[in-house]
mmCIF file of C-alpha atoms in Angstrom:
data_model
loop_
_atom_site.group_PDB
_atom_site.id
_atom_site.type_symbol
_atom_site.label_atom_id
_atom_site.label_comp_id
_atom_site.label_asym_id
_atom_site.label_seq_id
_atom_site.Cartn_x
_atom_site.Cartn_y
_atom_site.Cartn_z
ATOM 1 C CA MET A 148 -4.435 30.645 -55.926
ATOM 2 C CA THR A 149 -1.389 31.199 -53.752
ATOM 3 C CA ARG A 150 -0.156 28.806 -51.111
ATOM 4 C CA ARG A 151 -1.140 31.269 -48.377
ATOM 5 C CA ILE A 152 -4.764 31.380 -49.550
ATOM 6 C CA ALA A 153 -4.855 27.610 -49.882
ATOM 7 C CA ARG A 154 -3.604 27.189 -46.329
ATOM 8 C CA LEU A 155 -6.186 29.677 -45.097
ATOM 9 C CA LEU A 156 -8.979 27.732 -46.760
ATOM 10 C CA LEU A 157 -7.739 24.515 -45.178
ATOM 11 C CA VAL A 158 -8.247 26.172 -41.792
ATOM 12 C CA LEU A 159 -11.531 27.982 -42.430
ATOM 13 C CA VAL A 160 -13.445 25.254 -44.254
ATOM 14 C CA PRO A 161 -13.297 22.714 -41.384
ATOM 15 C CA LEU A 162 -14.347 25.423 -38.921
ATOM 16 C CA ALA A 163 -17.341 26.326 -41.058
ATOM 17 C CA ALA A 164 -18.288 22.674 -41.300
ATOM 18 C CA CYS A 165 -18.075 22.346 -37.524
ATOM 19 C CA SER A 166 -20.427 25.280 -37.160
ATOM 20 C CA ARG A 167 -22.966 23.754 -39.541
ATOM 21 C CA GLU A 168 -22.797 20.379 -37.800
ATOM 22 C CA ALA A 169 -23.546 22.011 -34.451
ATOM 23 C CA GLU A 170 -26.747 23.619 -35.690
ATOM 24 C CA GLY A 171 -29.634 21.325 -34.923
ATOM 25 C CA GLY A 172 -27.387 18.362 -34.132
ATOM 26 C CA PRO A 173 -26.484 16.695 -30.854
ATOM 27 C CA GLU A 174 -23.916 19.400 -30.147
ATOM 28 C CA ASP A 175 -26.502 22.158 -30.577
ATOM 29 C CA PHE A 176 -27.666 22.209 -26.958
ATOM 30 C CA ARG A 177 -24.168 22.046 -25.514
ATOM 31 C CA ALA A 178 -22.946 24.915 -27.681
ATOM 32 C CA ARG A 179 -25.975 27.077 -26.902
ATOM 33 C CA ALA A 180 -25.754 26.291 -23.187
ATOM 34 C CA ALA A 181 -22.036 27.100 -23.047
ATOM 35 C CA SER A 182 -22.604 30.405 -24.847
ATOM 36 C CA HIS A 183 -25.539 31.229 -22.585
ATOM 37 C CA CYS A 184 -23.459 30.614 -19.452
ATOM 38 C CA THR A 185 -20.702 32.868 -20.786
ATOM 39 C CA GLU A 186 -23.271 35.582 -21.432
ATOM 40 C CA VAL A 187 -24.654 35.194 -17.900
ATOM 41 C CA VAL A 188 -21.179 35.444 -16.375
ATOM 42 C CA ASN A 189 -20.429 38.545 -18.445
ATOM 43 C CA ASP A 190 -23.665 40.146 -17.259
ATOM 44 C CA HIS A 191 -22.641 39.648 -13.619
ATOM 45 C CA LEU A 192 -19.038 40.843 -13.556
ATOM 46 C CA LEU A 193 -17.896 42.332 -10.248
ATOM 47 C CA LEU A 194 -15.364 45.067 -9.589
ATOM 48 C CA GLU A 195 -14.699 43.803 -6.061
ATOM 49 C CA PRO A 196 -15.393 40.567 -4.162
ATOM 50 C CA GLY A 197 -18.846 40.187 -2.677
ATOM 51 C CA GLN A 198 -19.749 39.591 0.958
ATOM 52 C CA ASP A 199 -20.122 35.988 2.089
ATOM 53 C CA GLY A 200 -19.676 36.275 5.854
ATOM 54 C CA VAL A 201 -15.897 35.893 6.162
ATOM 55 C CA GLU A 202 -15.670 39.182 8.049
ATOM 56 C CA VAL A 203 -18.293 37.944 10.480
ATOM 57 C CA LEU A 204 -16.350 34.745 11.102
ATOM 58 C CA ALA A 205 -13.158 36.728 11.658
ATOM 59 C CA ALA A 206 -14.919 39.008 14.137
ATOM 60 C CA ALA A 207 -16.462 36.025 15.924
ATOM 61 C CA LEU A 208 -12.970 34.706 16.638
ATOM 62 C CA GLY A 209 -11.944 38.009 18.198
ATOM 63 C CA ASP A 210 -12.697 39.569 21.551
ATOM 64 C CA GLU A 211 -14.242 42.849 20.411
ATOM 65 C CA GLU A 212 -17.938 43.116 19.674
ATOM 66 C CA PRO A 213 -18.681 44.783 16.317
ATOM 67 C CA THR A 214 -20.616 48.015 16.133
ATOM 68 C CA PRO A 215 -24.214 48.139 14.862
ATOM 69 C CA GLU A 216 -22.901 49.891 11.752
ATOM 70 C CA GLN A 217 -20.536 47.010 11.003
ATOM 71 C CA ILE A 218 -23.300 44.462 11.445
ATOM 72 C CA SER A 219 -25.561 46.512 9.172
ATOM 73 C CA ASP A 220 -22.860 46.618 6.485
ATOM 74 C CA TRP A 221 -22.372 42.848 6.750
ATOM 75 C CA SER A 222 -26.086 42.252 6.404
ATOM 76 C CA ALA A 223 -26.308 44.506 3.341
ATOM 77 C CA GLY A 224 -23.336 42.743 1.763
ATOM 78 C CA LEU A 225 -24.902 39.341 2.324
ATOM 79 C CA GLN A 226 -28.120 40.556 0.713
ATOM 80 C CA GLU A 227 -26.185 41.753 -2.339
ATOM 81 C CA GLU A 228 -24.643 38.296 -2.719
ATOM 82 C CA VAL A 229 -28.044 36.630 -2.348
ATOM 83 C CA ASP A 230 -29.426 38.965 -5.015
ATOM 84 C CA ARG A 231 -26.495 38.175 -7.332
ATOM 85 C CA LEU A 232 -27.061 34.434 -7.022
ATOM 86 C CA GLY A 233 -30.792 34.912 -7.559
ATOM 87 C CA SER A 234 -30.220 36.994 -10.678
ATOM 88 C CA ILE A 235 -27.909 34.346 -12.136
ATOM 89 C CA ARG A 236 -30.417 31.619 -11.323
ATOM 90 C CA GLU A 237 -33.173 33.550 -13.085
ATOM 91 C CA ALA A 238 -30.994 34.073 -16.156
ATOM 92 C CA LEU A 239 -30.139 30.371 -16.324
ATOM 93 C CA SER A 240 -33.819 29.471 -15.961
ATOM 94 C CA GLU A 241 -34.597 31.343 -19.175
ATOM 95 C CA PHE A 242 -32.701 28.658 -21.094
ATOM 96 C CA SER A 243 -33.912 25.058 -21.237
ATOM 97 C CA PRO A 244 -33.377 22.100 -23.593
ATOM 98 C CA ASP A 245 -36.174 20.231 -25.349
ATOM 99 C CA ASP A 246 -34.919 16.786 -24.366
ATOM 100 C CA PRO A 247 -36.430 15.691 -20.988
ATOM 101 C CA ASP A 248 -33.227 14.023 -19.780
ATOM 102 C CA GLU A 249 -31.105 17.024 -20.689
ATOM 103 C CA ASP A 250 -33.632 19.323 -19.059
ATOM 104 C CA ALA A 251 -33.475 17.331 -15.815
ATOM 105 C CA HIS A 252 -29.691 17.729 -15.726
ATOM 106 C CA TRP A 253 -29.960 21.403 -16.643
ATOM 107 C CA GLN A 254 -32.401 22.097 -13.808
ATOM 108 C CA THR A 255 -29.820 20.622 -11.430
ATOM 109 C CA VAL A 256 -27.294 23.130 -12.761
ATOM 110 C CA VAL A 257 -29.799 25.966 -12.406
ATOM 111 C CA ALA A 258 -30.396 25.057 -8.760
ATOM 112 C CA GLY A 259 -26.672 24.760 -8.087
ATOM 113 C CA SER A 260 -26.532 27.782 -5.778
ATOM 114 C CA ASP A 261 -29.777 27.234 -3.876
ATOM 115 C CA ALA A 262 -28.074 25.731 -0.819
ATOM 116 C CA GLU A 263 -25.525 28.547 -0.729
ATOM 117 C CA ALA A 264 -28.210 31.222 -1.074
ATOM 118 C CA GLU A 265 -30.176 29.684 1.785
ATOM 119 C CA ALA A 266 -27.047 29.608 3.953
ATOM 120 C CA LEU A 267 -26.350 33.278 3.232
ATOM 121 C CA GLN A 268 -29.925 34.202 4.096
ATOM 122 C CA ALA A 269 -29.632 32.252 7.351
ATOM 123 C CA ARG A 270 -26.464 34.185 8.168
ATOM 124 C CA GLN A 271 -28.213 37.446 7.432
ATOM 125 C CA GLN A 272 -31.110 36.579 9.731
ATOM 126 C CA LEU A 273 -28.691 35.482 12.448
ATOM 127 C CA LEU A 274 -27.056 38.913 12.412
ATOM 128 C CA GLU A 275 -30.289 40.280 13.885
ATOM 129 C CA GLU A 276 -29.631 38.318 17.093
ATOM 130 C CA ALA A 277 -27.346 39.234 19.984
ATOM 131 C CA TRP A 278 -23.636 39.037 19.199
ATOM 132 C CA ASP A 279 -23.040 36.124 21.573
ATOM 133 C CA GLU A 280 -25.748 34.207 19.713
ATOM 134 C CA VAL A 281 -24.113 35.048 16.397
ATOM 135 C CA LYS A 282 -20.735 33.756 17.589
ATOM 136 C CA ASP A 283 -22.229 30.462 18.743
ATOM 137 C CA ARG A 284 -24.400 29.735 15.702
ATOM 138 C CA PHE A 285 -22.506 31.193 12.732
ATOM 139 C CA GLU A 286 -21.734 28.159 10.553
ATOM 140 C CA PRO A 287 -19.399 27.670 7.566
ATOM 141 C CA ARG A 288 -20.747 27.731 4.049
ATOM 142 C CA PRO A 289 -22.117 24.446 2.691
ATOM 143 C CA ALA A 290 -19.853 22.271 0.574
ATOM 144 C CA PRO A 291 -20.589 22.160 -3.186
ATOM 145 C CA SER A 292 -22.946 19.387 -4.238
ATOM 146 C CA ASP A 293 -21.677 16.507 -6.352
ATOM 147 C CA ASP A 294 -25.041 16.497 -8.134
ATOM 148 C CA VAL A 295 -24.094 19.644 -10.044
ATOM 149 C CA GLU A 296 -20.767 18.142 -11.121
ATOM 150 C CA ASP A 297 -22.531 15.002 -12.320
ATOM 151 C CA ALA A 298 -25.133 17.028 -14.234
ATOM 152 C CA LEU A 299 -22.464 19.135 -15.942
ATOM 153 C CA ALA A 300 -20.570 16.002 -16.924
ATOM 154 C CA ALA A 301 -23.723 14.403 -18.330
ATOM 155 C CA LEU A 302 -24.354 17.498 -20.459
ATOM 156 C CA GLY A 303 -20.736 17.806 -21.587
ATOM 157 C CA LEU A 304 -20.454 21.217 -19.922
ATOM 158 C CA GLY A 305 -17.748 20.468 -17.387
ATOM 159 C CA ARG A 306 -15.140 22.683 -19.067
ATOM 160 C CA THR A 307 -17.389 25.617 -19.853
ATOM 161 C CA ASP A 308 -18.484 28.732 -17.972
ATOM 162 C CA CYS A 309 -21.464 26.712 -16.735
ATOM 163 C CA HIS A 310 -19.028 25.028 -14.357
ATOM 164 C CA TRP A 311 -18.364 28.233 -12.387
ATOM 165 C CA VAL A 312 -21.267 30.411 -13.468
ATOM 166 C CA TYR A 313 -22.185 31.127 -9.834
ATOM 167 C CA ALA A 314 -18.634 31.944 -8.735
ATOM 168 C CA PRO A 315 -17.840 35.663 -8.347
ATOM 169 C CA ALA A 316 -16.156 36.962 -11.508
ATOM 170 C CA VAL A 317 -14.050 39.881 -10.252
ATOM 171 C CA VAL A 318 -12.335 42.049 -12.888
ATOM 172 C CA GLU A 319 -10.307 45.237 -12.901
ATOM 173 C CA PRO A 320 -12.300 48.465 -13.333
ATOM 174 C CA GLY A 321 -12.373 49.502 -16.979
ATOM 175 C CA SER A 322 -11.658 46.008 -18.300
ATOM 176 C CA GLU A 323 -15.274 44.836 -18.481
ATOM 177 C CA ASP A 324 -15.701 45.195 -22.248
ATOM 178 C CA PHE A 325 -12.366 43.515 -22.933
ATOM 179 C CA VAL A 326 -13.225 40.585 -20.655
ATOM 180 C CA ARG A 327 -16.628 40.159 -22.308
ATOM 181 C CA ASP A 328 -15.129 40.174 -25.803
ATOM 182 C CA VAL A 329 -12.389 37.695 -24.914
ATOM 183 C CA THR A 330 -14.611 35.240 -23.039
ATOM 184 C CA THR A 331 -17.230 35.294 -25.779
ATOM 185 C CA THR A 332 -14.595 34.612 -28.427
ATOM 186 C CA CYS A 333 -12.995 31.836 -26.375
ATOM 187 C CA THR A 334 -16.352 30.134 -25.829
ATOM 188 C CA ASP A 335 -17.110 30.280 -29.553
ATOM 189 C CA ILE A 336 -13.731 28.734 -30.352
ATOM 190 C CA ALA A 337 -14.198 26.058 -27.684
ATOM 191 C CA ASN A 338 -17.617 25.169 -29.099
ATOM 192 C CA ARG A 339 -16.152 24.735 -32.571
ATOM 193 C CA ARG A 340 -13.277 22.629 -31.278
ATOM 194 C CA HIS A 341 -15.631 20.450 -29.236
ATOM 195 C CA ALA A 342 -17.843 19.886 -32.284
ATOM 196 C CA ALA A 343 -14.754 18.816 -34.215
ATOM 197 C CA GLY A 344 -13.826 16.257 -31.561
ATOM 198 C CA TYR A 345 -10.867 18.030 -29.987
ATOM 199 C CA SER A 346 -12.246 17.578 -26.453
ATOM 200 C CA GLN A 347 -12.581 13.832 -26.896
ATOM 201 C CA ASP A 348 -9.081 13.658 -28.354
ATOM 202 C CA ALA A 349 -7.734 15.544 -25.337
ATOM 203 C CA ASP A 350 -9.434 13.125 -22.946
ATOM 204 C CA VAL A 351 -7.869 10.164 -24.724
ATOM 205 C CA ALA A 352 -4.460 11.810 -24.909
ATOM 206 C CA SER A 353 -4.514 12.536 -21.174
ATOM 207 C CA THR A 354 -4.622 8.787 -20.473
ATOM 208 C CA TRP A 355 -1.470 8.067 -22.436
ATOM 209 C CA SER A 356 1.837 7.481 -20.683
ATOM 210 C CA TRP A 357 4.947 7.779 -22.811
ATOM 211 C CA ARG A 358 7.730 5.282 -22.318
ATOM 212 C CA PRO A 359 10.781 5.055 -24.541
ATOM 213 C CA SER A 360 11.134 1.839 -26.467
ATOM 214 C CA ARG A 361 13.972 -0.548 -25.808
ATOM 215 C CA THR A 362 15.681 0.688 -28.944
ATOM 216 C CA ALA A 363 15.340 4.294 -27.814
ATOM 217 C CA ARG A 364 16.701 3.455 -24.369
ATOM 218 C CA GLN A 365 19.659 1.723 -25.939
ATOM 219 C CA THR A 366 20.440 4.628 -28.240
ATOM 220 C CA THR A 367 20.170 7.186 -25.449
ATOM 221 C CA SER A 368 22.218 5.230 -22.911
ATOM 222 C CA PRO A 369 25.813 6.406 -22.368
ATOM 223 C CA PRO A 370 28.474 4.590 -24.383
ATOM 224 C CA LYS A 371 30.356 1.826 -22.649
ATOM 225 C CA ARG A 372 33.971 2.435 -21.805
ATOM 226 C CA ARG A 373 36.338 0.360 -23.845
ATOM 227 C CA THR A 374 38.734 -1.841 -21.957
ATOM 228 C CA ARG A 375 41.944 -3.298 -23.206
#
């Protein structure tokens, strides 16, 4: 056995062990959830940003009244965004843990875009009113809920695609397959590293603050000038 093969085995054997530990263990749900979120994101890639009402807000600050065609386009764009959020929500709902506590947190994640979807629908309905009414009542989007952040943290999913599964994932045309392959591979690697404890090690390391010892400070200080 050559040294190169021996080194390769030292790398592959721990990874295989991590994979076996994740199956059926406490890390099983987290790994499956992270992979599921990556799959959901990959199924909802966009080639251009969706409509969320920014154009309407910009027009409301101006003096010119938009044409009926512009308002119709805005309404259709808002509906597309509502449909996108609904499709993601449905895909997330297909996955659920067996543990009641984990399921409660997961349902909070699933419902993470409900307030935003309702706000977009309200904007769409408002566009049916007179333009002066639209200008007076068009409100900003709701702020993200802390409940989702807390649920993700409780499930250990704060650094996975579940964190931004509802955010628009805009990619360059023709790069969809490449993006899917890369994100899937990265999620698989992240799951293995998390099962091996790398995430916990990173959290601990981030709290460290390095300070040189007195000996180090003395050795790195400039030499004193000799005096006669």
